[in-house]
Amino acid sequence: MHFSQRRWLHPIVLFLLAFVGTALGRVQEVHNVLELTGQKASKLRFSTDVATGKYTPPEEMDPQFWYKLADEEIAKRLQLPQPNSDKAKNVIMFLGDGMPLSTVTAARILKGQRQGNTGEESSLSFEKFPYSGLSRTYCANAQVPDSACTATAYLCGVKTNIISIGVSAAVNFNNCTASQDPANRLTSIAEWSQNAGKSTGFVTTTTLTHASPSGAYAKTANRMWQCDTDVTSYGVDASTCIDMATQLVTQTPGKNFEVMFGGGMGKFLPKTIKDSHGKAGERSDGVNLLSRWQGIHDKGVLVTNRKQLLNLDVSAASSIIGTFQSGLMDFHMDADPTYQPTLSELTEVAIKKLSHNENGYFVFIEGGLIDYGNHYTQAGYALDEALEFEKAIQLARAMTNISDTLIVVTADHGHAMSIAGYPGRGTPILGLNQHDTDINGVKYSVLNYAAGPNQYPDEHGQRIPLDDILGPDDAISPSYIDKEIGVHSGEDVGIWASGPQSHLFTGVMQQSTIPHLVAYASCVGSGKQVCESSRRKT
């Protein structure tokens, strides 16, 4: 087949990609270790040497480098006039995975357009928070990060190498031995909160062992080591390098979480057992981690669907684990609303449960499928997930007292989505720019991606008209670089804060400073604390 003919098939291929990606509402994994580490280009595979070929500054391999930098950034903020010395009894950290400012803007416009307005004048719930700033997202060896190294930054307060979670940048990709070295293992804001007597938990629309929530509990040289079968598939001994699901159930701080909501039930069950959603488990070691978890927690409750979740008496449960799909949870637009709970429903139950602790709580809540919509370059899915995310934030703020509950909203990294071309007010955000054309007189999309599966060329390599393609929520947006999926971007992402000490979350900061600011506000951890400042004043 001639090259131009192959590219002319793309409009057909785009349908197949969309079908494979979202068939029957099932979101498929898109993160490729070879691509993230750079080995796809260099052809290296799974070496425990510096396999990525990506440079890490030596000084950044020491966690103390990042702790010192965080101290400096906090000190600069404390030199400014402080409006109060209030302590955050409770902290809710919301994470929009793969949510660049362009997605925030586009979601805001879509929200307004769904309400019958032009859209640009609308606001998302968290955009109304009184304080905002920017987070620098690069990781120790990557200009553009993934969700593993970023999770380590905003949950552990240290920047690490791409693919790694909960270990310092001294650990190379897939190096089990280095990841076991106590000098390289990090602790998270969740563990600091537990040590202070607070309740902890997390909520995600991905899986319980996905990169973002795992930053709260896991220590691994490879984000893909989610169960023992995964560890073995990367040429590592699963009896030596403990998989992330096992860490969550059996190790500190995971075993102490009082709420764990998400998908990914298969990572906790052996292949010989079917899960509650009709699929076989993924473990090769024969261990049923959910049974082990229930053995550890006498009054622990497992829920697997919306009805069970909403009928649950949270006051009677010591801990709750919710596994609402075998793998990733379904996109909101594709989900069976009678079976899969929404992010707002998960958020409400989590807050109700954790609020029973008089010492307060820390909870991490992730809108994880914004990232997948952007990876598929299906902007309609990404924006709808962002709107579900903002609904959960609005609910959380309404449920809690602004005087004692700090809410921080941020993203881990961006995506290469752009809004460009001078479209007029009220132009459908998922449609065509009706006010401009390319040099050939063809109108172009309002939303475009730098990389993705479809450039929409004709047999001569010229763009085809998209009037009959764009508009539906599941349409694939155009891209410039031909790749199987969209890619992350490296620009700064937003931070929005409301509640005690929220004034500190302003300006431009390292992403790794975020948990140190949270610790300061909630008086946990070993660093500076607002409680100490209050005592000195009295």
Coordinates of C-alpha atoms in Angstrom, one line a residue:
M1 CA 0.0 0.0 0.0
H2 CA 1.3 3.4 -1.0
F3 CA 2.0 5.8 2.0
S4 CA -0.6 8.3 0.8
Q5 CA -3.2 5.6 0.6
R6 CA -2.4 4.4 4.1
R7 CA -2.9 7.9 5.5
W8 CA -6.2 8.2 3.6
L9 CA -7.4 5.2 5.6
H10 CA -7.1 7.2 8.8
P11 CA -10.7 8.4 8.9
I12 CA -11.7 4.7 9.0
V13 CA -8.9 3.9 11.5
L14 CA -10.1 6.7 13.8
F15 CA -13.4 4.9 14.2
L16 CA -11.7 1.7 15.0
L17 CA -9.4 3.4 17.5
A18 CA -12.4 5.0 19.2
F19 CA -14.2 1.7 19.3
V20 CA -11.3 -0.1 20.7
G21 CA -10.6 2.6 23.3
T22 CA -14.1 2.9 24.5
A23 CA -15.9 -0.2 23.4
L24 CA -18.7 -1.0 25.7
G25 CA -17.5 1.8 28.0
R26 CA -14.2 0.0 28.8
V27 CA -11.3 2.4 29.1
Q28 CA -8.1 0.7 28.0
E29 CA -4.6 1.3 29.4
V30 CA -2.6 3.6 27.3
H31 CA 0.6 4.2 29.2
N32 CA 3.6 2.6 27.5
V33 CA 6.8 2.1 29.6
L34 CA 9.0 2.0 26.5
E35 CA 7.6 5.3 25.4
L36 CA 7.8 7.0 28.8
T37 CA 11.4 5.9 29.4
G38 CA 12.6 6.7 25.9
Q39 CA 13.4 3.0 25.2
K40 CA 10.9 3.0 22.3
A41 CA 13.4 5.1 20.4
S42 CA 16.6 3.6 21.8
K43 CA 15.4 0.0 21.6
L44 CA 16.6 -0.8 25.1
R45 CA 14.5 -3.1 27.2
F46 CA 14.2 -3.4 31.0
S47 CA 17.9 -3.0 31.9
T48 CA 18.6 -2.1 35.5
D49 CA 21.4 0.2 34.3
V50 CA 20.5 3.7 33.2
A51 CA 18.1 2.2 30.7
T52 CA 16.3 5.4 29.9
G53 CA 19.2 7.3 28.7
K54 CA 17.7 10.4 30.4
Y55 CA 19.9 12.5 32.5
T56 CA 19.3 13.0 36.3
P57 CA 21.3 15.8 38.0
P58 CA 23.3 14.0 40.7
E59 CA 22.3 16.5 43.4
E60 CA 18.6 15.8 42.7
M61 CA 19.0 12.1 43.6
D62 CA 19.1 13.1 47.3
P63 CA 15.7 13.6 48.8
Q64 CA 17.1 16.3 51.0
F65 CA 17.6 18.5 47.9
W66 CA 13.9 18.7 47.5
Y67 CA 13.1 19.0 51.2
K68 CA 15.5 22.0 51.4
L69 CA 14.0 23.6 48.3
A70 CA 10.5 23.2 49.8
D71 CA 11.6 24.8 53.0
E72 CA 12.9 27.7 51.0
E73 CA 9.7 28.1 49.1
I74 CA 7.6 28.0 52.2
A75 CA 9.9 30.5 54.0
K76 CA 9.5 33.0 51.1
R77 CA 5.7 32.7 51.5
L78 CA 5.8 33.1 55.3
Q79 CA 7.8 36.4 54.9
L80 CA 4.6 37.9 53.4
P81 CA 1.8 39.2 55.6
Q82 CA -0.1 36.2 57.0
P83 CA -3.9 36.7 57.1
N84 CA -4.3 34.1 59.8
S85 CA -2.7 31.2 61.7
D86 CA -5.5 28.8 61.4
K87 CA -4.8 25.1 61.3
A88 CA -6.3 22.7 58.7
K89 CA -7.9 19.9 60.7
N90 CA -8.9 18.2 57.5
V91 CA -7.2 18.2 54.0
I92 CA -8.8 17.2 50.7
M93 CA -6.4 17.1 47.8
F94 CA -8.1 16.9 44.4
L95 CA -6.0 15.8 41.4
G96 CA -7.2 16.3 37.8
D97 CA -4.9 13.8 36.0
G98 CA -3.7 15.2 32.7
M99 CA -5.6 18.4 33.2
P100 CA -3.7 21.3 31.6
L101 CA -5.1 24.9 31.7
S102 CA -6.3 24.5 28.2
T103 CA -8.6 21.6 29.4
V104 CA -9.8 23.7 32.3
T105 CA -10.7 26.5 29.9
A106 CA -12.4 24.2 27.4
A107 CA -14.3 22.5 30.2
R108 CA -15.5 25.8 31.5
I109 CA -16.7 26.8 28.1
L110 CA -18.4 23.4 27.6
K111 CA -20.2 23.8 31.0
G112 CA -21.6 27.1 29.9
Q113 CA -22.6 25.9 26.5
R114 CA -24.4 22.9 28.1
Q115 CA -26.4 25.5 30.1
G116 CA -27.4 27.3 26.9
N117 CA -24.8 30.2 27.1
T118 CA -21.9 31.2 25.0
G119 CA -19.7 29.4 27.5
E120 CA -16.6 31.6 27.8
E121 CA -18.1 33.5 30.8
S122 CA -18.7 30.4 32.8
S123 CA -16.6 29.2 35.7
L124 CA -15.7 25.8 37.2
S125 CA -16.3 25.4 41.0
F126 CA -12.7 25.5 41.9
E127 CA -11.9 28.5 39.8
K128 CA -14.0 30.4 42.4
F129 CA -11.5 29.5 45.2
P130 CA -9.8 32.6 46.6
Y131 CA -6.2 31.5 45.9
S132 CA -4.4 30.1 42.9
G133 CA -0.9 29.4 41.6
L134 CA 1.2 27.3 39.3
S135 CA 3.1 24.1 39.7
R136 CA 6.2 23.1 37.9
T137 CA 5.8 19.5 36.8
Y138 CA 9.1 18.3 35.4
C139 CA 10.6 15.3 37.1
A140 CA 14.2 14.5 38.0
N141 CA 15.1 13.0 34.6
A142 CA 12.3 14.2 32.3
Q143 CA 11.3 17.6 30.9
V144 CA 7.8 16.2 30.4
P145 CA 6.7 13.9 33.2
D146 CA 4.3 11.0 33.7
S147 CA 1.8 10.4 36.5
A148 CA 4.3 8.3 38.6
C149 CA 7.1 10.8 39.1
T150 CA 4.5 13.6 39.6
A151 CA 2.6 11.6 42.2
T152 CA 5.9 11.2 44.1
A153 CA 6.3 15.0 43.9
Y154 CA 2.9 16.1 45.1
L155 CA 2.4 13.3 47.6
C156 CA 5.9 12.6 48.9
G157 CA 7.5 16.0 48.4
V158 CA 10.4 14.7 46.3
K159 CA 10.9 14.7 42.6
T160 CA 12.0 11.4 41.2
N161 CA 12.6 9.7 37.8
I162 CA 9.9 9.0 35.3
I163 CA 8.0 5.7 36.0
S164 CA 9.1 5.6 39.6
I165 CA 6.8 6.0 42.6
G166 CA 7.7 6.6 46.3
V167 CA 11.5 6.2 45.8
S168 CA 14.2 8.8 45.2
A169 CA 15.8 9.6 41.8
A170 CA 18.8 7.5 42.9
V171 CA 16.6 4.5 41.7
N172 CA 16.8 3.6 38.1
F173 CA 13.9 2.2 36.1
N174 CA 13.1 -1.4 36.9
N175 CA 15.9 -1.7 39.5
C176 CA 14.3 -3.7 42.3
T177 CA 17.5 -3.7 44.5
A178 CA 17.8 0.0 44.6
S179 CA 14.1 0.5 45.3
Q180 CA 14.5 -1.7 48.4
D181 CA 17.3 0.4 49.8
P182 CA 15.9 2.3 52.9
A183 CA 17.9 5.4 51.9
N184 CA 15.9 5.6 48.7
R185 CA 12.5 5.0 50.1
L186 CA 10.2 7.9 50.7
T187 CA 7.2 8.6 53.0
S188 CA 4.0 10.4 51.9
I189 CA 1.7 13.1 53.2
A190 CA -0.8 10.2 53.9
E191 CA 1.7 8.5 56.2
W192 CA 2.6 11.8 57.9
S193 CA -1.1 12.3 58.5
Q194 CA -1.5 8.8 59.9
N195 CA 1.4 9.4 62.3
A196 CA -0.5 12.5 63.6
G197 CA -3.6 10.4 64.4
K198 CA -5.6 11.4 61.4
S199 CA -7.8 9.2 59.2
T200 CA -6.7 8.7 55.6
G201 CA -8.0 7.4 52.3
F202 CA -8.1 7.9 48.6
V203 CA -10.6 7.9 45.7
T204 CA -9.8 7.5 42.0
T205 CA -11.7 6.8 38.8
T206 CA -8.7 4.8 37.5
T207 CA -7.5 1.8 39.6
L208 CA -6.4 1.4 43.2
T209 CA -2.9 0.6 41.9
H210 CA -2.7 3.3 39.3
A211 CA 0.2 5.7 39.4
S212 CA -1.5 8.7 41.0
P213 CA -3.1 7.2 44.1
S214 CA -0.1 4.9 44.5
G215 CA 2.0 7.9 45.3
A216 CA 0.3 7.8 48.7
Y217 CA 1.5 4.4 49.6
A218 CA 3.7 2.5 47.1
K219 CA 7.5 2.3 46.7
T220 CA 8.4 1.0 43.3
A221 CA 10.9 1.3 40.5
N222 CA 8.2 0.6 37.9
R223 CA 4.7 2.0 38.0
M224 CA 3.5 -1.1 36.1
W225 CA 4.4 -3.5 38.9
Q226 CA 0.7 -3.4 40.0
C227 CA 0.4 -7.2 40.8
D228 CA 2.9 -10.1 40.9
T229 CA 2.2 -11.1 37.4
D230 CA 3.2 -7.6 36.2
V231 CA 6.4 -7.8 38.2
T232 CA 7.4 -11.1 36.6
S233 CA 6.6 -9.8 33.2
Y234 CA 9.3 -7.2 33.5
G235 CA 11.9 -9.8 34.4
V236 CA 11.9 -9.2 38.1
D237 CA 11.4 -11.7 41.0
A238 CA 8.0 -11.0 42.4
S239 CA 8.9 -12.7 45.7
T240 CA 11.7 -10.1 46.2
C241 CA 10.0 -7.0 44.7
I242 CA 6.6 -6.7 46.3
D243 CA 3.9 -5.6 43.9
M244 CA 1.8 -2.5 44.6
A245 CA -1.5 -4.3 45.3
T246 CA 0.3 -6.3 48.0
Q247 CA 1.9 -3.1 49.4
L248 CA -1.5 -1.5 49.6
V249 CA -3.0 -4.3 51.6
T250 CA -0.2 -5.4 53.8
Q251 CA 2.2 -2.5 54.4
T252 CA 2.2 0.9 56.0
P253 CA 0.6 3.3 55.1
G254 CA -1.7 1.4 52.8
K255 CA -3.0 -1.1 55.3
N256 CA -4.2 1.8 57.5
F257 CA -6.3 3.6 54.9
E258 CA -9.9 3.7 56.0
V259 CA -11.2 4.5 52.4
M260 CA -10.0 3.1 49.1
F261 CA -12.3 3.6 46.1
G262 CA -11.6 2.9 42.5
G263 CA -11.3 0.2 39.8
G264 CA -8.7 -2.5 39.4
M265 CA -10.2 -5.4 41.2
G266 CA -8.3 -7.9 39.1
K267 CA -4.9 -6.9 40.6
F268 CA -6.1 -8.2 44.0
L269 CA -7.4 -11.6 42.9
P270 CA -5.8 -14.8 41.6
K271 CA -6.4 -15.9 38.0
T272 CA -8.5 -18.9 39.3
I273 CA -11.2 -16.6 40.7
K274 CA -13.7 -14.4 38.8
D275 CA -14.2 -11.0 40.3
S276 CA -17.5 -9.3 41.0
H277 CA -17.6 -7.9 37.5
G278 CA -17.3 -11.3 35.8
K279 CA -13.6 -11.2 34.8
A280 CA -10.8 -13.5 36.0
G281 CA -8.3 -12.1 38.4
E282 CA -4.7 -11.3 37.4
R283 CA -2.5 -12.7 40.1
S284 CA -0.3 -15.7 39.5
D285 CA 0.6 -16.3 43.2
G286 CA -2.8 -17.6 44.1
V287 CA -3.2 -14.9 46.8
N288 CA -6.6 -13.3 47.3
L289 CA -5.6 -10.0 48.6
L290 CA -9.2 -8.9 49.3
S291 CA -9.7 -11.8 51.6
R292 CA -6.4 -11.0 53.3
W293 CA -7.6 -7.3 53.7
Q294 CA -10.8 -8.4 55.3
G295 CA -8.9 -10.7 57.6
I296 CA -6.9 -7.7 58.8
H297 CA -9.9 -5.5 59.2
D298 CA -12.6 -7.2 61.2
K299 CA -15.2 -4.6 60.5
G300 CA -13.9 -3.8 57.0
V301 CA -16.4 -3.7 54.2
L302 CA -15.9 -4.5 50.5
V303 CA -18.3 -2.8 48.0
T304 CA -18.3 -3.3 44.3
N305 CA -21.2 -1.4 42.9
R306 CA -23.2 1.8 43.3
K307 CA -26.1 0.2 45.3
Q308 CA -23.8 -1.3 47.8
L309 CA -21.9 1.9 48.2
L310 CA -24.9 4.1 48.8
N311 CA -26.6 1.6 51.1
L312 CA -23.5 1.4 53.3
D313 CA -23.6 2.4 56.9
V314 CA -20.2 4.1 57.1
S315 CA -20.4 4.4 60.9
A316 CA -20.4 0.6 61.3
A317 CA -17.4 0.0 59.0
S318 CA -13.9 0.3 60.3
S319 CA -12.6 0.6 56.7
I320 CA -14.0 0.5 53.2
I321 CA -12.5 -0.8 50.0
G322 CA -14.5 -0.2 46.8
T323 CA -13.5 -1.9 43.6
F324 CA -16.1 -0.8 41.0
Q325 CA -14.6 -2.3 37.8
S326 CA -12.1 -5.1 37.0
G327 CA -9.8 -2.6 35.5
L328 CA -10.1 1.1 34.9
M329 CA -13.5 2.6 35.8
D330 CA -15.7 3.6 32.8
F331 CA -15.9 7.1 31.4
H332 CA -18.8 8.9 33.0
M333 CA -20.5 9.3 29.6
D334 CA -20.3 5.5 29.0
A335 CA -21.0 4.2 32.5
D336 CA -24.1 2.4 33.6
P337 CA -25.3 5.0 36.2
T338 CA -27.2 2.3 38.1
Y339 CA -24.0 0.2 38.5
Q340 CA -21.0 2.5 38.7
P341 CA -21.0 5.4 41.2
T342 CA -20.0 8.9 40.1
L343 CA -17.0 10.7 41.4
S344 CA -19.3 12.9 43.5
E345 CA -20.9 9.9 45.1
L346 CA -17.5 8.4 45.9
T347 CA -16.4 11.7 47.3
E348 CA -19.5 12.1 49.5
V349 CA -19.1 8.6 51.1
A350 CA -15.4 9.1 51.6
I351 CA -15.9 12.4 53.5
K352 CA -18.7 11.0 55.6
K353 CA -16.5 8.1 56.6
L354 CA -13.3 10.0 57.4
S355 CA -15.1 12.8 59.2
H356 CA -15.7 10.5 62.2
N357 CA -12.2 11.0 63.4
E358 CA -12.0 14.0 65.8
N359 CA -8.3 14.5 64.9
G360 CA -9.3 15.1 61.2
Y361 CA -8.3 13.4 58.0
F362 CA -6.4 13.6 54.8
V363 CA -8.0 12.3 51.6
F364 CA -6.7 12.2 48.0
I365 CA -9.4 12.3 45.3
E366 CA -8.5 11.9 41.6
G367 CA -10.4 12.6 38.5
G368 CA -8.2 10.1 36.7
L369 CA -9.9 9.7 33.3
I370 CA -9.4 13.3 32.2
D371 CA -6.0 12.0 31.2
Y372 CA -7.4 9.1 29.2
G373 CA -9.8 11.3 27.3
N374 CA -6.9 13.5 26.3
H375 CA -4.7 10.5 25.5
Y376 CA -7.4 9.2 23.1
T377 CA -7.5 12.8 21.7
Q378 CA -11.3 12.6 22.3
A379 CA -11.8 16.0 23.9
G380 CA -15.4 15.3 24.6
Y381 CA -14.5 12.6 27.0
A382 CA -11.8 14.6 28.6
L383 CA -14.0 17.7 29.2
D384 CA -16.9 15.6 30.5
E385 CA -14.6 14.0 33.0
A386 CA -13.3 17.4 34.0
L387 CA -16.9 18.6 34.6
E388 CA -17.5 15.5 36.8
F389 CA -14.3 16.4 38.7
E390 CA -15.5 20.0 39.3
K391 CA -18.9 18.7 40.6
A392 CA -17.1 16.6 43.2
I393 CA -15.1 19.6 44.3
Q394 CA -18.2 21.7 44.6
L395 CA -19.8 19.0 46.7
A396 CA -16.7 18.6 48.9
R397 CA -16.6 22.3 49.6
A398 CA -20.3 22.4 50.4
M399 CA -20.0 19.4 52.8
T400 CA -17.1 20.8 54.8
N401 CA -16.4 23.8 56.9
I402 CA -14.1 26.3 55.2
S403 CA -12.7 27.3 58.6
D404 CA -11.1 23.9 59.3
T405 CA -10.9 22.0 56.0
L406 CA -8.3 22.9 53.4
I407 CA -9.1 21.9 49.8
V408 CA -6.3 21.9 47.3
V409 CA -7.0 21.3 43.6
T410 CA -4.2 20.7 41.1
A411 CA -3.1 18.6 38.1
D412 CA -0.1 16.3 37.8
H413 CA 0.8 17.2 34.2
G414 CA -0.6 18.7 31.1
H415 CA -1.7 17.4 27.7
A416 CA -0.8 18.9 24.3
M417 CA -4.3 20.3 23.7
S418 CA -4.7 23.8 22.2
I419 CA -7.5 26.2 21.7
A420 CA -6.6 28.5 18.8
G421 CA -7.6 30.3 15.7
Y422 CA -9.8 33.3 16.7
P423 CA -13.2 31.5 16.9
G424 CA -16.1 33.8 17.8
R425 CA -17.8 33.9 21.1
G426 CA -20.1 30.9 21.6
T427 CA -18.4 28.7 18.9
P428 CA -19.1 25.1 20.0
I429 CA -15.9 24.1 21.8
L430 CA -16.0 20.6 20.4
G431 CA -16.7 21.8 16.9
L432 CA -15.1 23.7 14.0
N433 CA -13.8 27.3 14.0
Q434 CA -16.4 28.9 11.7
H435 CA -14.4 32.1 11.5
D436 CA -11.2 31.0 9.8
T437 CA -9.7 28.5 7.3
D438 CA -6.3 27.1 6.5
I439 CA -4.4 28.2 3.4
N440 CA -6.6 25.8 1.3
G441 CA -9.8 27.3 2.5
V442 CA -10.7 24.3 4.8
K443 CA -12.1 25.2 8.3
Y444 CA -10.3 23.7 11.2
S445 CA -11.1 22.4 14.7
V446 CA -11.3 24.7 17.7
L447 CA -9.5 22.0 19.8
N448 CA -6.3 20.4 18.4
Y449 CA -3.7 18.1 19.8
A450 CA 0.0 18.2 19.0
A451 CA 0.2 14.4 18.7
G452 CA -2.5 11.7 18.2
P453 CA -4.0 9.1 15.9
N454 CA -5.5 11.3 13.2
Q455 CA -4.4 14.2 11.1
Y456 CA -7.4 13.8 8.7
P457 CA -5.4 14.0 5.3
D458 CA -6.8 13.2 1.9
E459 CA -5.0 11.1 -0.7
H460 CA -2.8 14.2 -1.5
G461 CA -1.9 14.8 2.2
Q462 CA -4.2 17.8 2.4
R463 CA -6.7 18.1 5.4
I464 CA -10.2 17.0 4.7
P465 CA -13.2 19.0 5.8
L466 CA -14.3 17.9 9.3
D467 CA -17.9 19.2 9.2
D468 CA -19.4 15.7 9.4
I469 CA -16.8 14.4 11.9
L470 CA -16.4 16.8 14.7
G471 CA -19.2 17.7 17.1
P472 CA -20.1 14.4 18.8
D473 CA -18.7 13.9 22.2
D474 CA -16.7 10.8 21.1
A475 CA -15.1 12.4 18.0
I476 CA -11.3 12.2 17.7
S477 CA -9.8 15.7 17.5
P478 CA -7.2 16.5 14.9
S479 CA -3.5 16.3 15.7
Y480 CA -0.2 17.3 14.0
I481 CA 2.2 14.4 14.9
D482 CA 1.1 10.9 13.9
K483 CA 1.1 8.7 17.0
E484 CA -1.1 6.0 18.4
I485 CA -2.2 8.1 21.3
G486 CA -1.9 11.7 22.5
V487 CA 1.1 12.7 24.7
H488 CA 1.6 14.6 27.9
S489 CA 2.9 18.2 27.9
G490 CA 5.4 19.9 30.1
E491 CA 3.9 23.4 30.9
D492 CA 3.1 24.4 34.4
V493 CA -0.3 23.4 35.7
G494 CA -2.8 25.2 38.0
I495 CA -3.2 25.1 41.7
W496 CA -6.4 26.3 43.4
A497 CA -6.9 26.4 47.2
S498 CA -9.6 27.2 49.7
G499 CA -9.6 27.0 53.5
P500 CA -7.0 27.3 56.3
Q501 CA -3.6 28.4 54.9
S502 CA -4.9 28.5 51.4
H503 CA -3.1 31.8 50.9
L504 CA 0.2 29.9 50.7
F505 CA -0.7 28.2 47.5
T506 CA 0.1 31.1 45.3
G507 CA 2.8 32.0 42.9
V508 CA 4.9 29.5 41.0
M509 CA 6.2 26.6 43.0
Q510 CA 7.9 23.2 42.5
Q511 CA 5.3 20.5 42.4
S512 CA 7.2 18.8 45.2
T513 CA 6.5 21.7 47.5
I514 CA 2.8 21.0 47.6
P515 CA 2.7 18.3 50.2
H516 CA 5.1 20.3 52.4
L517 CA 2.6 23.2 52.3
V518 CA -0.2 20.8 53.1
A519 CA 1.9 19.4 56.0
Y520 CA 2.6 23.0 57.3
A521 CA -1.1 23.8 57.2
S522 CA -2.3 20.6 58.9
C523 CA 0.6 20.3 61.4
V524 CA 1.9 16.9 60.3
G525 CA 5.3 15.7 59.2
S526 CA 8.7 16.7 60.3
G527 CA 9.0 20.1 58.6
K528 CA 7.7 23.6 59.4
Q529 CA 4.1 23.7 60.9
V530 CA 1.7 26.5 61.4
C531 CA 1.1 25.2 64.9
E532 CA 4.7 26.0 65.8
S533 CA 4.3 29.5 64.5
S534 CA 1.1 30.0 66.6
R535 CA 2.8 28.7 69.7
R536 CA 5.8 31.1 69.2
K537 CA 3.4 34.1 68.9
T538 CA 1.6 33.2 72.2

